[in-house]
């Protein structure tokens, strides 16, 4: 079995680039997954693993084989290398190199009466990760990220989603492509916006529906407001007129799930 003990190893340096640069992830078509739970969820989500790096003091080769269900290269690394690569101290000494997915609209498989979340131009990985966790909890049928501003395989997003990047059906597209997709598939969409809106709980989400949220700073682009089945708003009783987008998305999603009888 191959062993790597130096942080100066060229292969390790290339992995550090994968962590730091979206360009490197795009060029290689690979990204890093840290932690046993996250790796197991990636495997369930049909992600292909190329290599597993492990710290034998934390996880044995025997334990690894219980986690990994597909043929994959194993590389034993030193504590110094692991600490250089790992974001957290509690990830069981295991890091995987996985292949990215295309994440195209054409690959989405929707049921007859789908419920989707659309996020437009969300920049903060933590917000995207939090929304993916909510979508997993609510068993949303698909997530579409319109006009993405953040690489979905950013390690901060992978980490903040606690593996829900792999448990949700996800596609990325432009706003125009996303709207055309929703119209083509006869999915009503409800745009969360301040302008020309009605209270979110007054709408019927029991038919094919997509809930659309945008950034806290600028909201949704004009096209979403113009084309929406209905613009919706969460009534606010305090001094401010908006809340964190991940909180707003959770409120909308679970109202839709409530109407559908969970």
Tab-separated table of C-alpha atoms in Angstrom, residues 124-219:
chain	number	residue	atom	x	y	z
A	124	UNK	CA	-22.438	32.020	1.221
A	125	UNK	CA	-21.583	28.291	1.396
A	126	UNK	CA	-23.028	28.154	4.910
A	127	UNK	CA	-26.447	29.317	3.717
A	128	UNK	CA	-26.493	26.815	0.866
A	129	UNK	CA	-25.377	24.046	3.204
A	130	UNK	CA	-28.096	24.918	5.723
A	131	UNK	CA	-30.770	24.877	3.020
A	132	UNK	CA	-29.565	21.517	1.732
A	133	UNK	CA	-29.894	20.145	5.265
A	134	UNK	CA	-33.478	21.428	5.411
A	135	UNK	CA	-34.244	19.937	1.988
A	136	UNK	CA	-32.946	16.579	3.168
A	137	UNK	CA	-34.971	16.784	6.389
A	138	UNK	CA	-38.127	17.588	4.418
A	139	UNK	CA	-37.318	15.128	1.604
A	140	UNK	CA	-37.626	17.757	-1.093
A	141	UNK	CA	-37.700	16.171	-4.552
A	142	UNK	CA	-35.010	18.392	-6.086
A	143	UNK	CA	-32.954	21.532	-5.575
A	144	UNK	CA	-32.046	23.887	-8.418
A	145	UNK	CA	-29.384	26.533	-7.970
A	146	UNK	CA	-29.966	29.300	-10.494
A	147	UNK	CA	-27.084	31.573	-11.475
A	148	UNK	CA	-24.729	29.882	-8.992
A	149	UNK	CA	-22.154	32.144	-7.364
A	150	UNK	CA	-20.421	29.448	-5.314
A	151	UNK	CA	-18.808	26.210	-6.411
A	152	UNK	CA	-20.965	23.437	-4.936
A	153	UNK	CA	-17.878	21.371	-4.199
A	154	UNK	CA	-16.338	24.112	-2.076
A	155	UNK	CA	-15.123	22.338	1.110
A	156	UNK	CA	-16.993	24.851	3.282
A	157	UNK	CA	-20.236	23.945	1.514
A	158	UNK	CA	-19.557	20.203	1.701
A	159	UNK	CA	-18.877	20.580	5.415
A	160	UNK	CA	-21.816	22.889	6.237
A	161	UNK	CA	-24.251	20.584	4.440
A	162	UNK	CA	-23.064	17.666	6.658
A	163	UNK	CA	-23.303	15.384	3.640
A	164	UNK	CA	-26.679	16.654	2.386
A	165	UNK	CA	-24.947	17.810	-0.782
A	166	UNK	CA	-25.022	14.100	-1.630
A	167	UNK	CA	-28.514	13.212	-0.397
A	168	UNK	CA	-30.418	15.777	-2.480
A	169	UNK	CA	-31.069	15.787	-6.220
A	170	UNK	CA	-29.318	18.980	-7.306
A	171	UNK	CA	-29.022	20.823	-10.603
A	172	UNK	CA	-27.446	24.131	-11.566
A	173	UNK	CA	-28.574	26.381	-14.425
A	174	UNK	CA	-29.187	29.986	-15.374
A	175	UNK	CA	-32.331	31.719	-14.169
A	176	UNK	CA	-33.729	31.652	-17.729
A	177	UNK	CA	-33.049	27.929	-18.082
A	178	UNK	CA	-34.591	27.199	-14.704
A	179	UNK	CA	-37.783	29.115	-15.451
A	180	UNK	CA	-38.090	27.396	-18.834
A	181	UNK	CA	-37.619	24.015	-17.117
A	182	UNK	CA	-40.350	24.750	-14.562
A	183	UNK	CA	-42.794	25.954	-17.222
A	184	UNK	CA	-42.068	22.979	-19.476
A	185	UNK	CA	-42.725	20.564	-16.604
A	186	UNK	CA	-45.883	22.449	-15.533
A	187	UNK	CA	-44.490	23.268	-12.110
A	188	UNK	CA	-45.976	26.330	-10.402
A	189	UNK	CA	-43.335	28.523	-8.824
A	190	UNK	CA	-43.641	30.899	-5.926
A	191	UNK	CA	-41.077	33.681	-5.651
A	192	UNK	CA	-40.221	34.945	-2.185
A	193	UNK	CA	-39.980	38.697	-2.653
A	194	UNK	CA	-41.177	41.954	-1.090
A	195	UNK	CA	-42.750	43.307	-4.281
A	196	UNK	CA	-46.381	42.557	-5.223
A	197	UNK	CA	-46.544	39.697	-2.761
A	198	UNK	CA	-49.138	37.845	-0.758
A	199	UNK	CA	-48.671	35.950	2.510
A	200	UNK	CA	-46.925	32.635	1.877
A	201	UNK	CA	-49.415	30.525	3.891
A	202	UNK	CA	-52.364	31.563	1.702
A	203	UNK	CA	-51.058	29.679	-1.332
A	204	UNK	CA	-51.703	26.079	-2.352
A	205	UNK	CA	-48.506	24.012	-2.608
A	206	UNK	CA	-50.194	20.625	-2.981
A	207	UNK	CA	-49.790	20.697	-6.770
A	208	UNK	CA	-46.380	20.555	-8.517
A	209	UNK	CA	-44.551	23.466	-6.896
A	210	UNK	CA	-41.198	25.208	-6.648
A	211	UNK	CA	-40.299	27.637	-3.866
A	212	UNK	CA	-37.846	30.295	-5.018
A	213	UNK	CA	-35.518	32.249	-2.716
A	214	UNK	CA	-32.787	34.787	-3.421
A	215	UNK	CA	-30.091	36.685	-1.594
A	216	UNK	CA	-30.826	38.719	1.513
A	217	UNK	CA	-29.055	41.759	0.055
A	218	UNK	CA	-30.705	42.050	-3.372
A	219	UNK	CA	-33.489	39.469	-3.402
